[in-house]
Every structure is written in structure tokens, then in C-alpha cells.
Amino acid sequence: MKSINNLRIRTRMTLGLIGMLAVIVFNAVLAQQQLAKSNARLDTIIHVQSQRIQLLDAFFGNFQNTTSALYQALLNPVRDQAQQHLLTEQLASNRKDTAEIFKTLQTLPPDAEVNAEMAKIKGLMEQNRAVQQQVIGLMHQGLYPQASTIYTQLATPIVAVMREHIRTLIAHQKAAMQSAYVQSQVDYARSIRDTVLITLGFIVVAMVGGILITRSITRPLSEAVSVAQ
């Protein structure tokens, strides 16, 4: 009978210890999962916004190169056909690069504000390209003064508006990254708070369980001592 009682006591203590360990492990796993989820979400947002900023910067640089090449051609009239052909190839290469940038941007997760701004930029690009074609046609005819006048009057306002839209997009991406960082800090603080609350709850449960296990052990012992006395 004594060995059976000892076995019961040992079993109770073992179950109590296992329960405590299970609570600790569960709490640690839960906290780790919350932090990992928050970090993964932050990494995704930052990666997307950073990639979008890089693409927009590349597009802006490409756009400036095109504008600069046309202005240089207008300020320094090129009457050699080979040089005119080189200018045409450069503009075509810039357009190809721009098309690749737009294609890559479309593969990124959708953003309503980005999509709206990009739609406006595409419309402005079409207008600007139409002006470019008209200017290049005049340049091929040797009418550089007329080409310069048309490009200055028609393209300059388009270029200014397009630059403003690009700056707005880049500012939007940077603001989104900052917002994501702030949200990650909020999520981290919430995770810490939830972990502390869960830990306190587990401590209370553990204390109650410990008291119940202690009573389940000491009560039979007290009764046995009373019977022995």
C-alpha cells in the first residue's frame, strides 16, 4: 500500500512538472510565432516598397536621360544622318528600358495610389512621345528652330507634371515604409503585452494547480497520520 501511495504522489508531481514545462514551451512558441509573423510582414512591405522606389528612381533617371538627349540635340544641331540615327536608337533604348520597368512594377503587389499615379504617368508619357516624334521629324528635316520651339512649348509642361507625379510616388513609398516600421513597433509592443498577460495567466493557473496537487498529497498524508495516531 505504501508503494502505491508513493507511486500516486510521484505521478502527481510528474504531471504537475510536465504541465509547467508544457505551459512554458507553449508560451515561448506562441511569442516566437507572433514575432516571426510581425517580422515577415515588415520584411515583405519594406522589400516591396524598396524595390518600387528603385524602379521609380530608374524610371526617373531614364526619363531624364531621354529629355537631356533631346535638349542636347536641339541645342547642338546634328545634321549628320549617322548621329541622328544614333539619337533615335538612344531614344528607342530608353523606351525599351522604360517598358521593362513598367512590366516589373506590375508584378509587385497592387497599390491603389501607385496604380492611379502610374496611370497618369503613362498618359503623360504618351503625350510626351507624340511631341518627341514631331520634334524628331522636324530635326530630320533640318528645322531645328521650329523643333526647339515646339519641344519647349509642348513638352516642357508635360515633363514638369511627370516629374511631380514621380516625386509624389517616391514620397508615397517612403511614407509607406515609415508607416510599416511604426506598425511593426506597435505589433511588437502588442506581442510583448500579450506574452506578459499570457505568462501571468499561466502563472495563476500553475499556482492554482500547484495548490490543488499539494492538497491532494498532504490531505491523504494528514488523514494517514491521524489514523496512525
Coordinates of N, CA and C in Angstrom, one line a residue:
M1 N 0.8 -1.2 0.0 CA 0.0 0.0 0.0 C 0.9 1.3 0.0
K2 N 2.0 1.2 0.7 CA 2.9 2.4 0.8 C 3.5 2.7 -0.6
S3 N 3.9 1.6 -1.3 CA 4.5 1.8 -2.6 C 3.4 2.4 -3.6
I4 N 2.2 2.0 -3.5 CA 1.1 2.5 -4.3 C 0.9 4.0 -4.0
N5 N 0.9 4.4 -2.8 CA 0.8 5.8 -2.4 C 1.9 6.6 -2.9
N6 N 3.1 6.0 -2.8 CA 4.3 6.8 -3.3 C 4.2 6.9 -4.8
L7 N 3.7 5.9 -5.5 CA 3.6 6.0 -6.9 C 2.6 7.1 -7.3
R8 N 1.5 7.1 -6.6 CA 0.5 8.2 -6.9 C 1.1 9.6 -6.7
I9 N 1.8 9.7 -5.6 CA 2.4 11.0 -5.3 C 3.4 11.4 -6.4
R10 N 4.2 10.4 -6.8 CA 5.2 10.7 -7.8 C 4.5 11.0 -9.1
T11 N 3.4 10.3 -9.4 CA 2.7 10.6 -10.6 C 2.1 12.0 -10.6
R12 N 1.6 12.4 -9.5 CA 1.0 13.8 -9.4 C 2.1 14.8 -9.6
M13 N 3.2 14.6 -9.0 CA 4.3 15.6 -9.1 C 4.8 15.6 -10.5
T14 N 4.9 14.5 -11.1 CA 5.4 14.4 -12.5 C 4.5 15.1 -13.5
L15 N 3.2 14.9 -13.3 CA 2.2 15.5 -14.1 C 2.2 17.0 -13.9
G16 N 2.4 17.5 -12.7 CA 2.5 18.9 -12.4 C 3.7 19.5 -13.1
L17 N 4.8 18.8 -13.0 CA 6.0 19.3 -13.7 C 5.9 19.4 -15.2
I18 N 5.3 18.3 -15.7 CA 5.1 18.3 -17.2 C 4.2 19.4 -17.6
G19 N 3.2 19.6 -16.8 CA 2.2 20.7 -17.1 C 2.9 22.1 -17.1
M20 N 3.8 22.3 -16.1 CA 4.5 23.6 -16.1 C 5.4 23.7 -17.3
L21 N 6.2 22.6 -17.6 CA 7.0 22.7 -18.8 C 6.3 22.9 -20.1
A22 N 5.1 22.3 -20.2 CA 4.3 22.5 -21.4 C 3.8 23.9 -21.5
V23 N 3.4 24.5 -20.4 CA 3.0 25.9 -20.4 C 4.1 26.8 -20.8
I24 N 5.3 26.6 -20.3 CA 6.5 27.4 -20.7 C 6.8 27.3 -22.1
V25 N 6.8 26.0 -22.6 CA 7.1 25.8 -24.0 C 6.0 26.5 -24.9
F26 N 4.8 26.3 -24.6 CA 3.7 26.8 -25.4 C 3.8 28.3 -25.4
N27 N 4.0 29.0 -24.3 CA 4.2 30.4 -24.2 C 5.3 30.9 -25.1
A28 N 6.5 30.2 -25.0 CA 7.6 30.6 -25.8 C 7.3 30.4 -27.3
V29 N 6.7 29.3 -27.7 CA 6.3 29.1 -29.1 C 5.4 30.2 -29.6
L30 N 4.4 30.5 -28.8 CA 3.4 31.5 -29.2 C 4.0 32.8 -29.4
A31 N 4.9 33.2 -28.5 CA 5.6 34.5 -28.6 C 6.5 34.5 -29.9
Q32 N 7.2 33.4 -30.1 CA 8.0 33.3 -31.3 C 7.2 33.4 -32.6
Q33 N 6.1 32.8 -32.6 CA 5.2 32.9 -33.8 C 4.7 34.3 -34.1
Q34 N 4.3 35.0 -33.0 CA 3.8 36.3 -33.2 C 4.9 37.3 -33.7
L35 N 6.1 37.1 -33.1 CA 7.2 38.0 -33.6 C 7.7 37.6 -35.0
A36 N 7.7 36.3 -35.3 CA 8.1 35.9 -36.7 C 7.1 36.4 -37.7
K37 N 5.8 36.4 -37.4 CA 4.7 36.9 -38.3 C 4.9 38.4 -38.5
S38 N 5.1 39.1 -37.4 CA 5.3 40.6 -37.5 C 6.5 40.9 -38.3
N39 N 7.6 40.2 -38.1 CA 8.9 40.5 -38.8 C 8.7 40.1 -40.3
A40 N 8.0 39.0 -40.6 CA 7.8 38.6 -42.0 C 7.0 39.7 -42.7
R41 N 5.9 40.2 -42.1 CA 5.1 41.2 -42.7 C 5.9 42.5 -43.0
L42 N 6.7 42.8 -42.0 CA 7.5 44.1 -42.1 C 8.5 43.9 -43.3
D43 N 9.2 42.7 -43.3 CA 10.2 42.5 -44.3 C 9.6 42.5 -45.7
T44 N 8.4 42.0 -45.9 CA 7.7 42.0 -47.1 C 7.4 43.4 -47.6
I45 N 6.8 44.2 -46.7 CA 6.4 45.6 -47.0 C 7.7 46.4 -47.4
I46 N 8.7 46.2 -46.6 CA 9.9 47.0 -46.9 C 10.6 46.6 -48.2
H47 N 10.6 45.3 -48.4 CA 11.2 44.8 -49.7 C 10.4 45.3 -50.9
V48 N 9.1 45.3 -50.8 CA 8.3 45.7 -51.9 C 8.4 47.2 -52.2
Q49 N 8.4 48.0 -51.1 CA 8.5 49.4 -51.2 C 9.9 49.8 -51.7
S50 N 10.9 49.2 -51.2 CA 12.3 49.5 -51.6 C 12.5 49.2 -53.1
Q51 N 11.9 48.0 -53.5 CA 12.0 47.7 -54.9 C 11.3 48.7 -55.8
R52 N 10.1 49.1 -55.3 CA 9.3 50.1 -56.1 C 10.1 51.4 -56.2
I53 N 10.7 51.8 -55.1 CA 11.5 53.1 -55.1 C 12.6 53.0 -56.1
Q54 N 13.3 51.8 -56.1 CA 14.5 51.6 -57.0 C 14.0 51.7 -58.5
L55 N 12.8 51.1 -58.7 CA 12.3 51.1 -60.1 C 11.9 52.5 -60.5
L56 N 11.3 53.2 -59.6 CA 10.9 54.6 -59.9 C 12.1 55.5 -60.1
D57 N 13.1 55.3 -59.3 CA 14.3 56.1 -59.5 C 15.0 55.8 -60.9
A58 N 14.9 54.5 -61.2 CA 15.5 54.1 -62.5 C 14.7 54.7 -63.7
F59 N 13.3 54.7 -63.5 CA 12.5 55.3 -64.5 C 12.7 56.8 -64.6
F60 N 12.8 57.4 -63.5 CA 13.1 58.9 -63.4 C 14.4 59.2 -64.1
G61 N 15.5 58.4 -63.8 CA 16.8 58.6 -64.4 C 16.7 58.4 -65.9
N62 N 16.0 57.4 -66.3 CA 15.8 57.1 -67.8 C 15.0 58.2 -68.5
F63 N 14.0 58.7 -67.8 CA 13.3 59.8 -68.4 C 14.1 61.1 -68.5
Q64 N 15.0 61.3 -67.5 CA 15.8 62.5 -67.6 C 16.9 62.3 -68.7
N65 N 17.4 61.1 -68.9 CA 18.3 60.9 -70.0 C 17.7 61.2 -71.4
T66 N 16.4 60.7 -71.5 CA 15.7 61.0 -72.8 C 15.6 62.5 -73.0
T67 N 15.1 63.2 -72.0 CA 14.9 64.6 -72.1 C 16.3 65.3 -72.3
S68 N 17.3 64.9 -71.6 CA 18.6 65.5 -71.8 C 19.2 65.3 -73.2
A69 N 19.0 64.1 -73.8 CA 19.5 63.8 -75.1 C 18.8 64.7 -76.1
L70 N 17.5 64.9 -76.0 CA 16.7 65.7 -76.9 C 17.2 67.2 -76.8
Y71 N 17.3 67.6 -75.6 CA 17.8 69.0 -75.4 C 19.2 69.3 -76.0
Q72 N 20.1 68.3 -75.8 CA 21.4 68.4 -76.4 C 21.4 68.5 -77.9
A73 N 20.5 67.6 -78.5 CA 20.4 67.6 -79.9 C 19.8 68.9 -80.4
L74 N 18.9 69.5 -79.7 CA 18.3 70.7 -80.1 C 19.3 71.9 -80.0
L75 N 20.0 71.9 -78.9 CA 21.0 73.0 -78.7 C 22.2 72.9 -79.6
N76 N 22.6 71.6 -79.9 CA 23.7 71.4 -80.8 C 23.2 70.7 -82.1
P77 N 22.7 71.4 -83.0 CA 22.1 70.7 -84.2 C 23.0 69.7 -84.8
V78 N 22.4 68.5 -85.0 CA 23.1 67.4 -85.6 C 22.6 67.2 -87.0
R79 N 23.4 67.5 -88.0 CA 23.0 67.4 -89.4 C 23.5 66.1 -90.0
D80 N 24.3 65.4 -89.3 CA 24.9 64.1 -89.8 C 23.8 63.0 -89.6
Q81 N 23.5 62.3 -90.7 CA 22.5 61.2 -90.5 C 22.8 60.2 -89.6
A82 N 24.1 59.8 -89.5 CA 24.6 58.8 -88.6 C 24.3 59.2 -87.1
Q83 N 24.6 60.5 -86.8 CA 24.4 61.0 -85.5 C 22.9 61.0 -85.2
Q84 N 22.1 61.4 -86.2 CA 20.6 61.4 -86.0 C 20.1 60.0 -85.7
H85 N 20.7 59.1 -86.4 CA 20.3 57.7 -86.2 C 20.7 57.2 -84.8
L86 N 21.8 57.7 -84.4 CA 22.3 57.3 -83.0 C 21.3 57.8 -82.0
L87 N 20.9 59.1 -82.2 CA 19.9 59.7 -81.2 C 18.6 58.9 -81.2
T88 N 18.2 58.5 -82.4 CA 16.9 57.7 -82.5 C 17.1 56.3 -81.8
E89 N 18.2 55.7 -81.9 CA 18.5 54.4 -81.2 C 18.5 54.6 -79.7
Q90 N 19.1 55.7 -79.3 CA 19.2 56.0 -77.8 C 17.8 56.2 -77.3
L91 N 16.9 56.9 -78.0 CA 15.6 57.1 -77.5 C 14.8 55.8 -77.5
A92 N 15.0 55.0 -78.5 CA 14.4 53.7 -78.6 C 14.8 52.8 -77.4
S93 N 16.1 52.8 -77.1 CA 16.6 52.0 -76.0 C 16.0 52.5 -74.7
N94 N 15.9 53.8 -74.5 CA 15.3 54.3 -73.3 C 13.8 53.9 -73.1
R95 N 13.1 53.9 -74.3 CA 11.7 53.4 -74.2 C 11.6 51.9 -73.9
K96 N 12.6 51.2 -74.4 CA 12.6 49.7 -74.1 C 12.8 49.5 -72.6
D97 N 13.8 50.3 -72.0 CA 14.1 50.2 -70.6 C 12.9 50.6 -69.8
T98 N 12.2 51.7 -70.2 CA 11.0 52.1 -69.5 C 9.9 51.1 -69.5
A99 N 9.8 50.4 -70.7 CA 8.8 49.3 -70.8 C 9.1 48.2 -69.8
E100 N 10.3 47.8 -69.7 CA 10.7 46.8 -68.7 C 10.5 47.2 -67.3
I101 N 10.7 48.5 -67.0 CA 10.5 49.0 -65.6 C 9.0 48.9 -65.3
F102 N 8.2 49.3 -66.3 CA 6.7 49.2 -66.0 C 6.2 47.8 -65.9
K103 N 6.8 46.9 -66.6 CA 6.5 45.5 -66.5 C 6.8 44.9 -65.2
T104 N 8.0 45.3 -64.6 CA 8.4 44.8 -63.3 C 7.5 45.4 -62.2
L105 N 7.1 46.7 -62.4 CA 6.3 47.4 -61.4 C 4.9 46.7 -61.3
Q106 N 4.4 46.2 -62.4 CA 3.1 45.5 -62.5 C 3.2 44.1 -61.7
T107 N 4.4 43.6 -61.6 CA 4.5 42.3 -60.9 C 4.4 42.5 -59.3
L108 N 4.6 43.7 -58.9 CA 4.6 43.9 -57.4 C 3.2 43.9 -56.9
P109 N 3.0 43.7 -55.6 CA 1.6 43.8 -55.0 C 0.9 45.1 -55.4
P110 N -0.4 45.0 -55.7 CA -1.1 46.2 -56.1 C -1.2 47.3 -55.0
D111 N -1.2 48.5 -55.4 CA -1.3 49.6 -54.5 C -2.2 50.7 -55.3
A112 N -3.3 51.0 -54.7 CA -4.3 51.9 -55.4 C -3.7 53.2 -55.7
E113 N -3.0 53.8 -54.8 CA -2.4 55.2 -55.1 C -1.3 55.1 -56.1
V114 N -0.5 54.0 -56.1 CA 0.5 53.8 -57.0 C -0.1 53.6 -58.4
N115 N -1.1 52.8 -58.5 CA -1.7 52.5 -59.8 C -2.3 53.8 -60.4
A116 N -2.9 54.6 -59.6 CA -3.5 55.8 -60.1 C -2.5 56.8 -60.6
E117 N -1.4 56.9 -59.9 CA -0.3 57.8 -60.3 C 0.4 57.2 -61.6
M118 N 0.6 55.9 -61.6 CA 1.2 55.3 -62.8 C 0.3 55.5 -64.0
A119 N -1.0 55.4 -63.9 CA -1.9 55.6 -65.0 C -1.7 57.0 -65.5
K120 N -1.6 58.0 -64.6 CA -1.4 59.4 -65.1 C 0.0 59.5 -65.8
I121 N 1.0 58.9 -65.2 CA 2.3 59.0 -65.8 C 2.3 58.4 -67.2
K122 N 1.6 57.2 -67.4 CA 1.6 56.6 -68.7 C 0.9 57.5 -69.7
G123 N -0.2 58.2 -69.3 CA -0.8 59.1 -70.2 C 0.1 60.3 -70.6
L124 N 0.8 60.8 -69.6 CA 1.8 61.9 -69.9 C 2.9 61.4 -70.8
M125 N 3.3 60.1 -70.6 CA 4.4 59.6 -71.5 C 3.9 59.5 -72.9
E126 N 2.7 59.1 -73.1 CA 2.2 59.0 -74.5 C 2.2 60.4 -75.1
Q127 N 1.7 61.4 -74.4 CA 1.7 62.8 -74.9 C 3.2 63.2 -75.2
N128 N 4.1 62.9 -74.3 CA 5.5 63.4 -74.5 C 6.1 62.7 -75.7
R129 N 5.8 61.4 -75.9 CA 6.3 60.7 -77.0 C 5.8 61.2 -78.3
A130 N 4.5 61.6 -78.3 CA 4.0 62.2 -79.6 C 4.7 63.5 -79.9
V131 N 5.0 64.3 -78.9 CA 5.8 65.5 -79.1 C 7.2 65.2 -79.6
Q132 N 7.8 64.2 -79.0 CA 9.1 63.8 -79.4 C 9.2 63.4 -80.9
Q133 N 8.2 62.6 -81.3 CA 8.1 62.2 -82.7 C 8.0 63.4 -83.6
Q134 N 7.2 64.3 -83.2 CA 7.1 65.5 -84.0 C 8.4 66.3 -84.1
V135 N 9.0 66.4 -82.9 CA 10.3 67.1 -82.9 C 11.4 66.4 -83.7
I136 N 11.5 65.1 -83.6 CA 12.5 64.4 -84.3 C 12.2 64.5 -85.8
G137 N 11.0 64.5 -86.2 CA 10.6 64.6 -87.6 C 11.1 66.0 -88.2
L138 N 11.0 67.0 -87.4 CA 11.4 68.3 -87.8 C 13.0 68.4 -87.8
M139 N 13.6 67.7 -86.8 CA 15.1 67.7 -86.8 C 15.6 67.0 -88.0
H140 N 15.0 65.9 -88.4 CA 15.4 65.2 -89.6 C 15.3 66.1 -90.9
Q141 N 14.4 67.0 -90.8 CA 14.2 68.0 -92.0 C 15.1 69.2 -91.8
G142 N 15.9 69.2 -90.7 CA 16.8 70.3 -90.5 C 16.2 71.5 -89.9
L143 N 14.9 71.4 -89.5 CA 14.2 72.5 -88.9 C 14.3 72.6 -87.4
Y144 N 15.6 72.8 -87.0 CA 15.9 72.8 -85.6 C 15.2 73.9 -84.8
P145 N 15.2 75.2 -85.3 CA 14.5 76.2 -84.5 C 13.0 75.9 -84.3
Q146 N 12.3 75.4 -85.3 CA 10.9 75.0 -85.1 C 10.8 73.9 -84.1
A147 N 11.7 72.9 -84.2 CA 11.7 71.7 -83.3 C 11.9 72.2 -81.9
S148 N 12.9 73.1 -81.7 CA 13.1 73.6 -80.3 C 12.0 74.3 -79.8
T149 N 11.3 75.1 -80.6 CA 10.1 75.9 -80.1 C 9.0 75.0 -79.7
I150 N 8.7 74.0 -80.6 CA 7.6 73.0 -80.3 C 7.9 72.2 -79.0
Y151 N 9.2 71.8 -78.9 CA 9.5 70.9 -77.7 C 9.4 71.8 -76.5
T152 N 9.9 73.0 -76.5 CA 9.9 73.9 -75.4 C 8.4 74.2 -74.9
Q153 N 7.6 74.5 -75.9 CA 6.2 74.9 -75.6 C 5.3 73.7 -75.2
L154 N 5.5 72.5 -75.9 CA 4.6 71.4 -75.6 C 5.2 70.4 -74.6
A155 N 6.4 70.1 -74.7 CA 7.0 69.0 -73.9 C 7.4 69.5 -72.5
T156 N 7.8 70.7 -72.3 CA 8.3 71.2 -71.0 C 7.2 71.1 -70.0
P157 N 5.9 71.6 -70.2 CA 4.9 71.4 -69.2 C 4.6 69.9 -68.9
I158 N 4.6 69.1 -69.9 CA 4.4 67.7 -69.7 C 5.5 67.1 -68.8
V159 N 6.7 67.4 -69.1 CA 7.9 66.9 -68.3 C 7.8 67.4 -66.9
A160 N 7.4 68.6 -66.6 CA 7.3 69.2 -65.3 C 6.2 68.4 -64.5
V161 N 5.1 68.2 -65.1 CA 4.0 67.4 -64.4 C 4.4 66.0 -64.1
M162 N 5.1 65.4 -65.1 CA 5.5 64.0 -64.9 C 6.5 63.9 -63.8
R163 N 7.4 64.8 -63.7 CA 8.4 64.8 -62.6 C 7.7 64.9 -61.3
E164 N 6.7 65.7 -61.2 CA 5.9 65.9 -60.0 C 5.2 64.6 -59.6
H165 N 4.6 63.9 -60.5 CA 4.0 62.6 -60.2 C 5.0 61.6 -59.8
I166 N 6.2 61.6 -60.4 CA 7.2 60.6 -59.9 C 7.7 60.9 -58.5
R167 N 7.9 62.2 -58.2 CA 8.3 62.6 -56.9 C 7.2 62.2 -55.9
T168 N 5.9 62.4 -56.3 CA 4.8 62.0 -55.4 C 4.8 60.5 -55.1
L169 N 5.1 59.7 -56.1 CA 5.1 58.3 -56.0 C 6.3 57.9 -55.0
I170 N 7.4 58.4 -55.2 CA 8.6 58.1 -54.4 C 8.3 58.5 -52.9
A171 N 7.7 59.7 -52.8 CA 7.4 60.1 -51.4 C 6.3 59.2 -50.8
H172 N 5.4 58.7 -51.6 CA 4.4 57.8 -51.1 C 5.0 56.5 -50.6
Q173 N 6.0 56.0 -51.4 CA 6.6 54.7 -51.0 C 7.4 54.9 -49.7
K174 N 8.1 56.0 -49.6 CA 8.9 56.2 -48.4 C 8.0 56.4 -47.2
A175 N 6.8 57.0 -47.4 CA 5.8 57.2 -46.3 C 5.3 55.8 -45.9
A176 N 5.1 54.9 -46.9 CA 4.6 53.6 -46.6 C 5.6 52.8 -45.8
M177 N 6.9 52.9 -46.2 CA 7.9 52.2 -45.4 C 7.9 52.7 -44.0
Q178 N 7.8 54.0 -43.8 CA 7.8 54.6 -42.4 C 6.6 54.1 -41.6
S179 N 5.5 54.1 -42.3 CA 4.2 53.6 -41.7 C 4.4 52.1 -41.3
A180 N 5.0 51.3 -42.2 CA 5.2 49.9 -41.9 C 6.1 49.7 -40.7
Y181 N 7.1 50.6 -40.6 CA 8.1 50.5 -39.4 C 7.3 50.8 -38.1
V182 N 6.5 51.9 -38.2 CA 5.7 52.3 -37.0 C 4.8 51.2 -36.6
Q183 N 4.1 50.6 -37.6 CA 3.2 49.5 -37.3 C 3.9 48.3 -36.7
S184 N 5.1 48.0 -37.2 CA 5.9 46.9 -36.6 C 6.2 47.1 -35.2
Q185 N 6.5 48.4 -34.8 CA 6.8 48.7 -33.4 C 5.5 48.5 -32.6
V186 N 4.4 48.9 -33.1 CA 3.1 48.7 -32.4 C 2.8 47.2 -32.3
D187 N 3.1 46.4 -33.3 CA 2.8 45.0 -33.3 C 3.8 44.3 -32.2
Y188 N 5.0 44.8 -32.2 CA 6.0 44.3 -31.3 C 5.6 44.6 -29.8
A189 N 5.1 45.8 -29.6 CA 4.7 46.1 -28.2 C 3.4 45.3 -27.8
R190 N 2.5 45.1 -28.8 CA 1.3 44.3 -28.6 C 1.7 42.8 -28.3
S191 N 2.7 42.3 -29.0 CA 3.2 41.0 -28.8 C 3.8 40.8 -27.4
I192 N 4.6 41.8 -27.0 CA 5.2 41.7 -25.7 C 4.1 41.8 -24.6
R193 N 3.1 42.7 -24.8 CA 2.0 42.8 -23.8 C 1.2 41.5 -23.7
D194 N 0.9 40.9 -24.9 CA 0.1 39.6 -24.9 C 0.9 38.5 -24.3
T195 N 2.2 38.5 -24.5 CA 3.1 37.5 -23.9 C 3.1 37.6 -22.4
V196 N 3.2 38.8 -21.9 CA 3.2 39.1 -20.5 C 1.9 38.7 -19.8
L197 N 0.8 39.0 -20.5 CA -0.6 38.7 -20.0 C -0.7 37.2 -20.0
I198 N -0.3 36.5 -21.0 CA -0.4 35.0 -21.1 C 0.4 34.4 -20.0
T199 N 1.6 34.9 -19.8 CA 2.5 34.4 -18.8 C 1.9 34.6 -17.4
L200 N 1.3 35.7 -17.2 CA 0.7 35.9 -15.9 C -0.5 34.9 -15.7
G201 N -1.2 34.8 -16.8 CA -2.3 33.8 -16.7 C -1.8 32.4 -16.4
F202 N -0.8 32.0 -17.1 CA -0.2 30.7 -16.8 C 0.3 30.5 -15.4
I203 N 0.9 31.6 -14.9 CA 1.4 31.6 -13.5 C 0.3 31.4 -12.5
V204 N -0.8 32.1 -12.8 CA -2.0 31.9 -11.9 C -2.5 30.5 -12.0
V205 N -2.6 30.0 -13.2 CA -3.1 28.6 -13.4 C -2.1 27.6 -12.7
A206 N -0.8 27.9 -12.9 CA 0.2 27.0 -12.3 C 0.1 27.0 -10.7
M207 N -0.1 28.2 -10.2 CA -0.3 28.3 -8.7 C -1.5 27.6 -8.2
V208 N -2.6 27.7 -8.9 CA -3.8 27.0 -8.6 C -3.6 25.5 -8.7
G209 N -3.0 25.1 -9.8 CA -2.7 23.7 -10.0 C -1.7 23.2 -8.9
G210 N -0.7 24.0 -8.6 CA 0.2 23.5 -7.5 C -0.5 23.4 -6.2
I211 N -1.4 24.3 -5.9 CA -2.1 24.2 -4.6 C -3.0 23.0 -4.6
L212 N -3.7 22.7 -5.7 CA -4.5 21.5 -5.8 C -3.7 20.2 -5.6
I213 N -2.5 20.2 -6.3 CA -1.7 19.0 -6.2 C -1.2 18.8 -4.8
T214 N -0.7 20.0 -4.2 CA -0.2 19.9 -2.8 C -1.3 19.4 -1.9
R215 N -2.5 19.9 -2.0 CA -3.6 19.4 -1.2 C -3.9 17.9 -1.4
S216 N -3.9 17.5 -2.7 CA -4.1 16.1 -3.0 C -3.1 15.2 -2.4
I217 N -1.9 15.8 -2.1 CA -0.8 15.0 -1.5 C -0.9 15.1 0.0
T218 N -1.0 16.3 0.5 CA -0.9 16.5 2.0 C -2.2 16.0 2.7
R219 N -3.4 16.1 2.1 CA -4.6 15.6 2.8 C -4.6 14.2 3.1
P220 N -4.2 13.3 2.1 CA -4.2 11.9 2.5 C -3.1 11.6 3.5
L221 N -2.0 12.3 3.5 CA -0.9 12.1 4.5 C -1.4 12.5 5.9
S222 N -2.2 13.6 5.9 CA -2.7 14.1 7.2 C -3.7 13.1 7.8
E223 N -4.5 12.5 6.9 CA -5.5 11.5 7.3 C -4.8 10.3 7.8
A224 N -3.7 9.9 7.1 CA -2.9 8.7 7.5 C -2.3 8.9 8.8
V225 N -1.8 10.2 9.0 CA -1.1 10.5 10.3 C -2.2 10.4 11.5
S226 N -3.4 11.0 11.2 CA -4.4 10.9 12.2 C -4.8 9.5 12.6
V227 N -4.9 8.7 11.5 CA -5.3 7.2 11.8 C -4.2 6.6 12.6
A228 N -2.9 6.9 12.2 CA -1.8 6.3 12.9 C -1.8 6.7 14.4
Q229 N -2.1 8.0 14.6 CA -2.1 8.5 16.0 C -3.2 7.8 16.8

